[in-house]
PDB file of C-alpha atoms and ligand atoms in Angstrom:
ATOM      1  CA  UNK A   1      76.377 -14.942  99.101  1.00  0.00           C
ATOM      2  CA  UNK A   2      78.974 -18.013  99.251  1.00  0.00           C
ATOM      3  CA  UNK A   3      77.404 -21.133  99.826  1.00  0.00           C
ATOM      4  CA  UNK A   4      80.559 -22.960 101.028  1.00  0.00           C
ATOM      5  CA  UNK A   5      80.425 -26.642 102.727  1.00  0.00           C
ATOM      6  CA  UNK A   6      82.134 -29.698 102.595  1.00  0.00           C
ATOM      7  CA  UNK A   7      81.693 -33.438 102.477  1.00  0.00           C
ATOM      8  CA  UNK A   8      80.705 -34.504 106.695  1.00  0.00           C
ATOM      9  CA  UNK A   9      80.170 -37.586 107.827  1.00  0.00           C
ATOM     10  CA  UNK A  10      76.648 -39.026 109.312  1.00  0.00           C
ATOM     11  CA  UNK A  11      77.081 -41.652 111.969  1.00  0.00           C
ATOM     12  CA  UNK A  12      74.185 -43.635 113.277  1.00  0.00           C
ATOM     13  CA  UNK A  13      74.749 -42.616 116.998  1.00  0.00           C
ATOM     14  CA  UNK A  14      74.950 -38.628 116.322  1.00  0.00           C
ATOM     15  CA  UNK A  15      72.718 -38.731 113.103  1.00  0.00           C
ATOM     16  CA  UNK A  16      71.964 -35.400 111.269  1.00  0.00           C
ATOM     17  CA  UNK A  17      72.480 -33.608 114.362  1.00  0.00           C
ATOM     18  CA  UNK A  18      76.163 -34.879 114.621  1.00  0.00           C
ATOM     19  CA  UNK A  19      76.994 -33.984 110.474  1.00  0.00           C
ATOM     20  CA  UNK A  20      75.415 -30.244 110.943  1.00  0.00           C
ATOM     21  CA  UNK A  21      77.731 -29.971 114.008  1.00  0.00           C
ATOM     22  CA  UNK A  22      80.999 -30.894 112.289  1.00  0.00           C
ATOM     23  CA  UNK A  23      79.489 -28.462 109.439  1.00  0.00           C
ATOM     24  CA  UNK A  24      79.500 -25.373 111.774  1.00  0.00           C
ATOM     25  CA  UNK A  25      82.621 -26.700 112.798  1.00  0.00           C
ATOM     26  CA  UNK A  26      84.237 -25.746 109.481  1.00  0.00           C
ATOM     27  CA  UNK A  27      82.433 -21.907 109.302  1.00  0.00           C
ATOM     28  CA  UNK A  28      80.454 -23.505 106.786  1.00  0.00           C
ATOM     29  CA  UNK A  29      76.782 -22.654 105.436  1.00  0.00           C
ATOM     30  CA  UNK A  30      75.905 -25.682 103.807  1.00  0.00           C
ATOM     31  CA  UNK A  31      77.547 -29.494 103.533  1.00  0.00           C
ATOM     32  CA  UNK A  32      76.879 -33.069 101.880  1.00  0.00           C
ATOM     33  CA  UNK A  33      76.915 -36.380 103.548  1.00  0.00           C
ATOM     34  CA  UNK A  34      76.006 -39.754 102.403  1.00  0.00           C
ATOM     35  CA  UNK A  35      72.987 -41.558 104.006  1.00  0.00           C
ATOM     36  CA  UNK A  36      75.702 -43.973 105.295  1.00  0.00           C
ATOM     37  CA  UNK A  37      78.910 -45.647 104.500  1.00  0.00           C
ATOM     38  CA  UNK A  38      79.541 -44.619 100.806  1.00  0.00           C
ATOM     39  CA  UNK A  39      81.008 -48.065  99.347  1.00  0.00           C
ATOM     40  CA  UNK A  40      77.907 -50.282 100.671  1.00  0.00           C
ATOM     41  CA  UNK A  41      73.834 -50.309 100.967  1.00  0.00           C
ATOM     42  CA  UNK A  42      73.566 -50.610 104.887  1.00  0.00           C
ATOM     43  CA  UNK A  43      71.488 -47.962 106.101  1.00  0.00           C
ATOM     44  CA  UNK A  44      69.519 -47.639 109.552  1.00  0.00           C
ATOM     45  CA  UNK A  45      66.546 -46.123 110.066  1.00  0.00           C
ATOM     46  CA  UNK A  46      66.271 -42.718 110.697  1.00  0.00           C
ATOM     47  CA  UNK A  47      65.734 -40.626 113.570  1.00  0.00           C
ATOM     48  CA  UNK A  48      63.051 -37.988 113.312  1.00  0.00           C
ATOM     49  CA  UNK A  49      63.193 -36.198 116.306  1.00  0.00           C
ATOM     50  CA  UNK A  50      67.315 -36.169 115.520  1.00  0.00           C
ATOM     51  CA  UNK A  51      66.370 -34.753 112.261  1.00  0.00           C
ATOM     52  CA  UNK A  52      63.894 -31.976 113.584  1.00  0.00           C
ATOM     53  CA  UNK A  53      66.610 -31.054 116.229  1.00  0.00           C
ATOM     54  CA  UNK A  54      69.250 -30.641 113.134  1.00  0.00           C
ATOM     55  CA  UNK A  55      66.688 -28.889 111.098  1.00  0.00           C
ATOM     56  CA  UNK A  56      66.703 -26.372 114.188  1.00  0.00           C
ATOM     57  CA  UNK A  57      70.242 -26.094 114.586  1.00  0.00           C
ATOM     58  CA  UNK A  58      70.089 -25.163 110.722  1.00  0.00           C
ATOM     59  CA  UNK A  59      68.087 -22.324 111.173  1.00  0.00           C
ATOM     60  CA  UNK A  60      69.887 -21.194 113.594  1.00  0.00           C
ATOM     61  CA  UNK A  61      73.533 -21.132 112.045  1.00  0.00           C
ATOM     62  CA  UNK A  62      71.822 -19.711 108.321  1.00  0.00           C
ATOM     63  CA  UNK A  63      72.365 -22.778 107.303  1.00  0.00           C
ATOM     64  CA  UNK A  64      69.337 -23.329 104.650  1.00  0.00           C
ATOM     65  CA  UNK A  65      68.431 -26.437 103.698  1.00  0.00           C
ATOM     66  CA  UNK A  66      67.438 -26.248 100.527  1.00  0.00           C
ATOM     67  CA  UNK A  67      71.283 -26.022  99.840  1.00  0.00           C
ATOM     68  CA  UNK A  68      72.292 -29.237 101.215  1.00  0.00           C
ATOM     69  CA  UNK A  69      73.176 -31.899  99.546  1.00  0.00           C
ATOM     70  CA  UNK A  70      73.074 -35.641  99.606  1.00  0.00           C
ATOM     71  CA  UNK A  71      75.165 -37.837  97.994  1.00  0.00           C
ATOM     72  CA  UNK A  72      74.301 -41.197  96.530  1.00  0.00           C
ATOM     73  CA  UNK A  73      76.730 -44.051  97.509  1.00  0.00           C
ATOM     74  CA  UNK A  74      78.568 -44.884  94.369  1.00  0.00           C
ATOM     75  CA  UNK A  75      78.196 -48.724  94.248  1.00  0.00           C
ATOM     76  CA  UNK A  76      75.086 -47.699  92.515  1.00  0.00           C
ATOM     77  CA  UNK A  77      75.458 -48.140  89.153  1.00  0.00           C
ATOM     78  CA  UNK A  78      72.826 -47.313  87.166  1.00  0.00           C
ATOM     79  CA  UNK A  79      74.346 -48.077  83.881  1.00  0.00           C
ATOM     80  CA  UNK A  80      74.995 -51.681  84.007  1.00  0.00           C
ATOM     81  CA  UNK A  81      72.095 -53.769  83.420  1.00  0.00           C
ATOM     82  CA  UNK A  82      73.116 -57.129  84.597  1.00  0.00           C
ATOM     83  CA  UNK A  83      69.878 -58.001  85.834  1.00  0.00           C
ATOM     84  CA  UNK A  84      70.280 -58.904  89.661  1.00  0.00           C
ATOM     85  CA  UNK A  85      72.708 -55.630  89.958  1.00  0.00           C
ATOM     86  CA  UNK A  86      69.765 -53.547  87.841  1.00  0.00           C
ATOM     87  CA  UNK A  87      67.305 -54.380  89.961  1.00  0.00           C
ATOM     88  CA  UNK A  88      69.446 -53.104  92.853  1.00  0.00           C
ATOM     89  CA  UNK A  89      70.882 -49.911  92.120  1.00  0.00           C
ATOM     90  CA  UNK A  90      67.188 -49.283  91.091  1.00  0.00           C
ATOM     91  CA  UNK A  91      65.852 -50.264  94.353  1.00  0.00           C
ATOM     92  CA  UNK A  92      68.423 -48.599  96.746  1.00  0.00           C
ATOM     93  CA  UNK A  93      67.783 -45.242  95.031  1.00  0.00           C
ATOM     94  CA  UNK A  94      64.070 -45.313  95.127  1.00  0.00           C
ATOM     95  CA  UNK A  95      64.903 -45.728  98.751  1.00  0.00           C
ATOM     96  CA  UNK A  96      67.696 -42.822  99.038  1.00  0.00           C
ATOM     97  CA  UNK A  97      65.391 -40.776  97.531  1.00  0.00           C
ATOM     98  CA  UNK A  98      62.468 -41.254 100.328  1.00  0.00           C
ATOM     99  CA  UNK A  99      65.786 -40.993 102.882  1.00  0.00           C
ATOM    100  CA  UNK A 100      66.222 -37.454 101.361  1.00  0.00           C
ATOM    101  CA  UNK A 101      62.767 -36.377 101.532  1.00  0.00           C
ATOM    102  CA  UNK A 102      62.826 -37.643 104.620  1.00  0.00           C
ATOM    103  CA  UNK A 103      65.755 -35.488 105.852  1.00  0.00           C
ATOM    104  CA  UNK A 104      63.775 -32.352 104.261  1.00  0.00           C
ATOM    105  CA  UNK A 105      66.537 -32.175 101.708  1.00  0.00           C
ATOM    106  CA  UNK A 106      66.401 -31.406  98.398  1.00  0.00           C
ATOM    107  CA  UNK A 107      69.136 -32.123  96.246  1.00  0.00           C
ATOM    108  CA  UNK A 108      70.936 -36.045  95.612  1.00  0.00           C
ATOM    109  CA  UNK A 109      73.699 -36.093  93.810  1.00  0.00           C
ATOM    110  CA  UNK A 110      74.828 -39.285  91.901  1.00  0.00           C
ATOM    111  CA  UNK A 111      77.375 -41.032  89.731  1.00  0.00           C
ATOM    112  CA  UNK A 112      75.886 -42.168  86.597  1.00  0.00           C
ATOM    113  CA  UNK A 113      77.829 -45.274  86.236  1.00  0.00           C
ATOM    114  CA  UNK A 114      80.183 -47.574  84.224  1.00  0.00           C
ATOM    115  CA  UNK A 115      78.874 -49.204  81.698  1.00  0.00           C
ATOM    116  CA  UNK A 116      81.493 -51.867  82.060  1.00  0.00           C
ATOM    117  CA  UNK A 117      82.793 -52.649  78.558  1.00  0.00           C
ATOM    118  CA  UNK A 118      79.615 -52.223  76.756  1.00  0.00           C
ATOM    119  CA  UNK A 119      79.696 -48.734  75.470  1.00  0.00           C
ATOM    120  CA  UNK A 120      78.692 -45.398  76.058  1.00  0.00           C
ATOM    121  CA  UNK A 121      75.809 -45.968  74.309  1.00  0.00           C
ATOM    122  CA  UNK A 122      74.608 -49.265  75.619  1.00  0.00           C
ATOM    123  CA  UNK A 123      75.330 -47.278  79.123  1.00  0.00           C
ATOM    124  CA  UNK A 124      73.357 -44.080  78.594  1.00  0.00           C
ATOM    125  CA  UNK A 125      70.199 -46.546  77.389  1.00  0.00           C
ATOM    126  CA  UNK A 126      70.816 -48.349  80.886  1.00  0.00           C
ATOM    127  CA  UNK A 127      71.016 -44.916  83.154  1.00  0.00           C
ATOM    128  CA  UNK A 128      68.105 -43.475  81.086  1.00  0.00           C
ATOM    129  CA  UNK A 129      65.395 -46.811  81.493  1.00  0.00           C
ATOM    130  CA  UNK A 130      66.907 -46.607  85.099  1.00  0.00           C
ATOM    131  CA  UNK A 131      65.788 -42.800  86.185  1.00  0.00           C
ATOM    132  CA  UNK A 132      62.586 -43.564  84.346  1.00  0.00           C
ATOM    133  CA  UNK A 133      61.739 -46.857  86.657  1.00  0.00           C
ATOM    134  CA  UNK A 134      63.061 -44.652  89.663  1.00  0.00           C
ATOM    135  CA  UNK A 135      61.251 -41.448  88.996  1.00  0.00           C
ATOM    136  CA  UNK A 136      57.911 -43.211  87.586  1.00  0.00           C
ATOM    137  CA  UNK A 137      56.294 -44.145  90.802  1.00  0.00           C
ATOM    138  CA  UNK A 138      58.621 -41.128  92.986  1.00  0.00           C
ATOM    139  CA  UNK A 139      56.111 -38.498  94.150  1.00  0.00           C
ATOM    140  CA  UNK A 140      58.832 -36.912  96.471  1.00  0.00           C
ATOM    141  CA  UNK A 141      60.609 -33.230  95.297  1.00  0.00           C
ATOM    142  CA  UNK A 142      63.752 -34.404  95.635  1.00  0.00           C
ATOM    143  CA  UNK A 143      66.018 -33.752  91.846  1.00  0.00           C
ATOM    144  CA  UNK A 144      68.986 -35.752  91.425  1.00  0.00           C
ATOM    145  CA  UNK A 145      71.937 -34.304  90.167  1.00  0.00           C
ATOM    146  CA  UNK A 146      74.161 -36.075  87.752  1.00  0.00           C
ATOM    147  CA  UNK A 147      77.598 -35.606  88.533  1.00  0.00           C
ATOM    148  CA  UNK A 148      79.976 -34.729  85.653  1.00  0.00           C
ATOM    149  CA  UNK A 149      82.724 -37.645  85.895  1.00  0.00           C
ATOM    150  CA  UNK A 150      86.543 -37.746  85.108  1.00  0.00           C
ATOM    151  CA  UNK A 151      86.366 -40.536  82.329  1.00  0.00           C
ATOM    152  CA  UNK A 152      88.153 -43.317  84.598  1.00  0.00           C
ATOM    153  CA  UNK A 153      87.625 -46.733  83.354  1.00  0.00           C
ATOM    154  CA  UNK A 154      84.024 -47.407  81.796  1.00  0.00           C
ATOM    155  CA  UNK A 155      82.262 -44.040  83.767  1.00  0.00           C
ATOM    156  CA  UNK A 156      79.286 -42.182  81.376  1.00  0.00           C
ATOM    157  CA  UNK A 157      79.034 -38.638  82.256  1.00  0.00           C
ATOM    158  CA  UNK A 158      82.611 -37.177  81.650  1.00  0.00           C
ATOM    159  CA  UNK A 159      81.343 -34.956  78.629  1.00  0.00           C
ATOM    160  CA  UNK A 160      78.352 -32.854  79.116  1.00  0.00           C
ATOM    161  CA  UNK A 161      76.939 -34.264  75.610  1.00  0.00           C
ATOM    162  CA  UNK A 162      76.659 -37.475  77.596  1.00  0.00           C
ATOM    163  CA  UNK A 163      74.675 -36.135  80.740  1.00  0.00           C
ATOM    164  CA  UNK A 164      72.850 -34.150  78.452  1.00  0.00           C
ATOM    165  CA  UNK A 165      71.189 -37.861  76.140  1.00  0.00           C
ATOM    166  CA  UNK A 166      70.931 -38.788  79.321  1.00  0.00           C
ATOM    167  CA  UNK A 167      68.552 -36.108  80.534  1.00  0.00           C
ATOM    168  CA  UNK A 168      66.453 -36.393  76.437  1.00  0.00           C
ATOM    169  CA  UNK A 169      65.836 -40.261  77.170  1.00  0.00           C
ATOM    170  CA  UNK A 170      63.960 -39.480  81.071  1.00  0.00           C
ATOM    171  CA  UNK A 171      60.493 -38.534  81.367  1.00  0.00           C
ATOM    172  CA  UNK A 172      60.035 -36.665  84.360  1.00  0.00           C
ATOM    173  CA  UNK A 173      62.910 -34.063  83.226  1.00  0.00           C
ATOM    174  CA  UNK A 174      62.454 -31.734  86.127  1.00  0.00           C
ATOM    175  CA  UNK A 175      63.294 -34.553  88.431  1.00  0.00           C
ATOM    176  CA  UNK A 176      67.050 -33.986  86.812  1.00  0.00           C
ATOM    177  CA  UNK A 177      70.271 -31.391  87.388  1.00  0.00           C
ATOM    178  CA  UNK A 178      73.679 -31.650  86.917  1.00  0.00           C
ATOM    179  CA  UNK A 179      76.244 -31.406  89.528  1.00  0.00           C
ATOM    180  CA  UNK A 180      79.969 -30.176  88.454  1.00  0.00           C
ATOM    181  CA  UNK A 181      83.596 -31.401  89.776  1.00  0.00           C
ATOM    182  CA  UNK A 182      86.268 -29.178  89.162  1.00  0.00           C
ATOM    183  CA  UNK A 183      88.758 -32.252  89.764  1.00  0.00           C
ATOM    184  CA  UNK A 184      86.670 -34.560  87.287  1.00  0.00           C
ATOM    185  CA  UNK A 185      86.307 -31.471  84.581  1.00  0.00           C
ATOM    186  CA  UNK A 186      89.814 -31.174  84.644  1.00  0.00           C
ATOM    187  CA  UNK A 187      90.996 -34.411  84.689  1.00  0.00           C
ATOM    188  CA  UNK A 188      88.011 -35.468  81.853  1.00  0.00           C
ATOM    189  CA  UNK A 189      89.938 -32.432  79.722  1.00  0.00           C
ATOM    190  CA  UNK A 190      87.919 -29.305  80.105  1.00  0.00           C
ATOM    191  CA  UNK A 191      90.269 -26.616  80.508  1.00  0.00           C
ATOM    192  CA  UNK A 192      89.036 -24.484  84.044  1.00  0.00           C
ATOM    193  CA  UNK A 193      91.413 -21.307  83.054  1.00  0.00           C
ATOM    194  CA  UNK A 194      88.753 -20.845  80.505  1.00  0.00           C
ATOM    195  CA  UNK A 195      85.881 -21.806  82.816  1.00  0.00           C
ATOM    196  CA  UNK A 196      83.807 -18.943  80.762  1.00  0.00           C
ATOM    197  CA  UNK A 197      83.791 -21.255  77.755  1.00  0.00           C
ATOM    198  CA  UNK A 198      82.847 -24.303  79.559  1.00  0.00           C
ATOM    199  CA  UNK A 199      79.436 -21.998  80.902  1.00  0.00           C
ATOM    200  CA  UNK A 200      78.947 -21.077  77.711  1.00  0.00           C
ATOM    201  CA  UNK A 201      79.389 -24.970  76.175  1.00  0.00           C
ATOM    202  CA  UNK A 202      77.437 -26.037  79.502  1.00  0.00           C
ATOM    203  CA  UNK A 203      74.634 -23.960  78.724  1.00  0.00           C
ATOM    204  CA  UNK A 204      74.758 -24.704  75.117  1.00  0.00           C
ATOM    205  CA  UNK A 205      74.412 -28.179  75.699  1.00  0.00           C
ATOM    206  CA  UNK A 206      72.285 -28.673  78.920  1.00  0.00           C
ATOM    207  CA  UNK A 207      71.278 -25.267  80.327  1.00  0.00           C
ATOM    208  CA  UNK A 208      72.594 -23.363  83.346  1.00  0.00           C
ATOM    209  CA  UNK A 209      69.381 -23.357  85.151  1.00  0.00           C
ATOM    210  CA  UNK A 210      70.059 -27.249  85.896  1.00  0.00           C
ATOM    211  CA  UNK A 211      73.139 -26.675  87.318  1.00  0.00           C
ATOM    212  CA  UNK A 212      72.247 -26.718  91.369  1.00  0.00           C
ATOM    213  CA  UNK A 213      75.858 -28.089  92.990  1.00  0.00           C
ATOM    214  CA  UNK A 214      79.929 -27.821  92.356  1.00  0.00           C
ATOM    215  CA  UNK A 215      81.995 -30.405  94.042  1.00  0.00           C
ATOM    216  CA  UNK A 216      85.576 -27.625  94.540  1.00  0.00           C
ATOM    217  CA  UNK A 217      88.226 -29.897  95.012  1.00  0.00           C
ATOM    218  CA  UNK A 218      92.268 -29.564  93.046  1.00  0.00           C
ATOM    219  CA  UNK A 219      93.787 -32.566  91.117  1.00  0.00           C
ATOM    220  CA  UNK A 220      96.853 -34.856  91.358  1.00  0.00           C
ATOM    221  CA  UNK A 221      96.704 -35.092  87.943  1.00  0.00           C
ATOM    222  CA  UNK A 222      96.858 -33.216  84.896  1.00  0.00           C
ATOM    223  CA  UNK A 223      93.897 -31.848  82.501  1.00  0.00           C
ATOM    224  CA  UNK A 224      92.517 -35.027  80.497  1.00  0.00           C
ATOM    225  CA  UNK A 225      94.135 -37.479  82.292  1.00  0.00           C
ATOM    226  CA  UNK A 226      90.872 -39.594  83.296  1.00  0.00           C
ATOM    227  CA  UNK A 227      92.135 -40.336  86.849  1.00  0.00           C
ATOM    228  CA  UNK A 228      90.104 -38.529  89.070  1.00  0.00           C
ATOM    229  CA  UNK A 229      92.010 -38.220  92.508  1.00  0.00           C
ATOM    230  CA  UNK A 230      91.336 -35.339  94.649  1.00  0.00           C
ATOM    231  CA  UNK A 231      93.879 -32.723  95.777  1.00  0.00           C
ATOM    232  CA  UNK A 232      93.635 -30.170  98.408  1.00  0.00           C
ATOM    233  CA  UNK A 233      92.684 -26.602  97.532  1.00  0.00           C
ATOM    234  CA  UNK A 234      95.905 -24.856  95.640  1.00  0.00           C
ATOM    235  CA  UNK A 235      97.712 -28.062  96.252  1.00  0.00           C
ATOM    236  CA  UNK A 236      97.001 -29.810  92.576  1.00  0.00           C
ATOM    237  CA  UNK A 237      97.281 -29.109  88.817  1.00  0.00           C
ATOM    238  CA  UNK A 238      94.154 -26.850  88.948  1.00  0.00           C
ATOM    239  CA  UNK A 239      95.598 -24.002  91.161  1.00  0.00           C
ATOM    240  CA  UNK A 240      94.207 -21.813  93.493  1.00  0.00           C
ATOM    241  CA  UNK A 241      93.209 -18.718  91.087  1.00  0.00           C
ATOM    242  CA  UNK A 242      91.248 -20.641  89.183  1.00  0.00           C
ATOM    243  CA  UNK A 243      89.179 -22.175  92.056  1.00  0.00           C
ATOM    244  CA  UNK A 244      88.692 -19.048  93.569  1.00  0.00           C
ATOM    245  CA  UNK A 245      87.498 -18.228  89.819  1.00  0.00           C
ATOM    246  CA  UNK A 246      84.815 -20.730  89.384  1.00  0.00           C
ATOM    247  CA  UNK A 247      83.744 -20.323  92.874  1.00  0.00           C
ATOM    248  CA  UNK A 248      83.090 -16.500  93.326  1.00  0.00           C
ATOM    249  CA  UNK A 249      81.777 -16.568  89.683  1.00  0.00           C
ATOM    250  CA  UNK A 250      78.743 -13.975  89.253  1.00  0.00           C
ATOM    251  CA  UNK A 251      76.862 -16.744  87.434  1.00  0.00           C
ATOM    252  CA  UNK A 252      76.895 -19.272  89.944  1.00  0.00           C
ATOM    253  CA  UNK A 253      76.307 -17.237  93.752  1.00  0.00           C
ATOM    254  CA  UNK A 254      73.229 -19.203  94.738  1.00  0.00           C
ATOM    255  CA  UNK A 255      75.189 -22.619  93.989  1.00  0.00           C
ATOM    256  CA  UNK A 256      75.967 -24.506  97.091  1.00  0.00           C
ATOM    257  CA  UNK A 257      80.037 -25.497  96.423  1.00  0.00           C
ATOM    258  CA  UNK A 258      81.396 -28.376  98.655  1.00  0.00           C
ATOM    259  CA  UNK A 259      84.962 -29.088  99.158  1.00  0.00           C
ATOM    260  CA  UNK A 260      85.830 -33.237  98.669  1.00  0.00           C
ATOM    261  CA  UNK A 261      89.545 -32.861  99.610  1.00  0.00           C
ATOM    262  CA  UNK A 262      91.430 -35.729 100.891  1.00  0.00           C
ATOM    263  CA  UNK A 263      92.123 -35.494 104.859  1.00  0.00           C
ATOM    264  CA  UNK A 264      95.717 -34.447 105.382  1.00  0.00           C
ATOM    265  CA  UNK A 265      97.570 -36.600 108.329  1.00  0.00           C
ATOM    266  CA  UNK A 266      94.005 -37.893 109.316  1.00  0.00           C
ATOM    267  CA  UNK A 267      92.584 -34.574 110.054  1.00  0.00           C
ATOM    268  CA  UNK A 268      89.919 -32.772 107.971  1.00  0.00           C
ATOM    269  CA  UNK A 269      91.063 -29.905 105.865  1.00  0.00           C
ATOM    270  CA  UNK A 270      87.714 -28.161 105.629  1.00  0.00           C
ATOM    271  CA  UNK A 271      88.154 -25.598 108.213  1.00  0.00           C
ATOM    272  CA  UNK A 272      91.524 -24.286 107.147  1.00  0.00           C
ATOM    273  CA  UNK A 273      90.015 -24.172 103.020  1.00  0.00           C
ATOM    274  CA  UNK A 274      86.868 -22.491 103.743  1.00  0.00           C
ATOM    275  CA  UNK A 275      89.092 -19.780 105.789  1.00  0.00           C
ATOM    276  CA  UNK A 276      91.499 -19.667 102.525  1.00  0.00           C
ATOM    277  CA  UNK A 277      88.466 -19.207 100.032  1.00  0.00           C
ATOM    278  CA  UNK A 278      86.531 -17.009 102.722  1.00  0.00           C
ATOM    279  CA  UNK A 279      89.976 -14.351 102.164  1.00  0.00           C
ATOM    280  CA  UNK A 280      89.185 -13.859  98.644  1.00  0.00           C
ATOM    281  CA  UNK A 281      85.475 -12.478  98.913  1.00  0.00           C
TER     282      UNK A 281
HETATM  283 FE1   FE B 301      81.102 -37.683  93.738  1.00  0.00          FE
HETATM  284 FE1   FE B 302      82.617 -35.201  92.995  1.00  0.00          FE
HETATM  285 ZN1   ZN B 303      86.038 -37.621  92.433  1.00  0.00          ZN
END
C-alpha cells in the first residue's frame, strides 16, 4: 500500500489535531511534523487531550501512527563538540525523544550534524558519542532515523559509509534507522536513475531493514552539486519518472514517503502533488 504524506505544521493552539487535519486535507495517509519551530528549541507542553483526539482522528482516517514521522530541529548539531553546544544538543534530543513517545509515535528523523571544519572522522566520533549519551538513559521505543544529507558545507552523512560508521559506534543499534531524502541523494552524487544500484549499495553497507522513511523531493540542482535545495515534484533535475519509480518500488512498499517540496505562491503544493503521485498507482 502506498503510504504518502507531507510535512505539516504543528501549532501551539491546534496541536497535533491541527497537524492531522492538515494531512487529511491533502489526501495523505501519513505526515511529518516538527514539535515546534525547526530553527529554534522553544517547545510548549504537550496537551494529552489533544493527542488522544488526534489519535482517534488518525484511526478514523486510516493514518497508521506507527508510520508518522517527527523531524528533530536542524539546529541540533551532534557533530560539533563545542562543550556548550554539545550538551545543549544532547539534552534537547533527550527531551525530543520523550516528546515523540508522548505523542505515541515511533520515528524521529535527525540530521547527523556538521563537523564545522574539524573533518569527517571527528564529526563521526562526536555524533556517535552523543547518540550513546542520549540513548543510554532513554527507554522509549523511538527509533532515531539518520537522514542522508546533500553534503552541503561540512555535513556528515552524505555517503552511506559515513552513516554506517556512526551506527557501528553506537551501542543501542536497535534504536537507529535511516531516512532517505531523494533531493539529498541526488545532490550528494547518487544517480537516482539507477535506483536499484543505490538500494543494492545501501543494503550491502547498512542493510535495507534499517530504511524506515523516504523524503520525496525533486532537486533544484544537478547531481553531485552538494546544494540541498528542494524542488516541486517533476520540476527539478530528478524528474517525475524517476521519483515515481522510487515511490512505487516493490521493496519499499511499507515505507512512508514524505514530501518536503517548497510552497508555491505561499500555498502548500501537497494536495496536488499527492494527487499526481496517486495517478501512477
Ligand atoms: Fe531533513
Ligand atoms: Fe529531508
Ligand atoms: Zn533538504
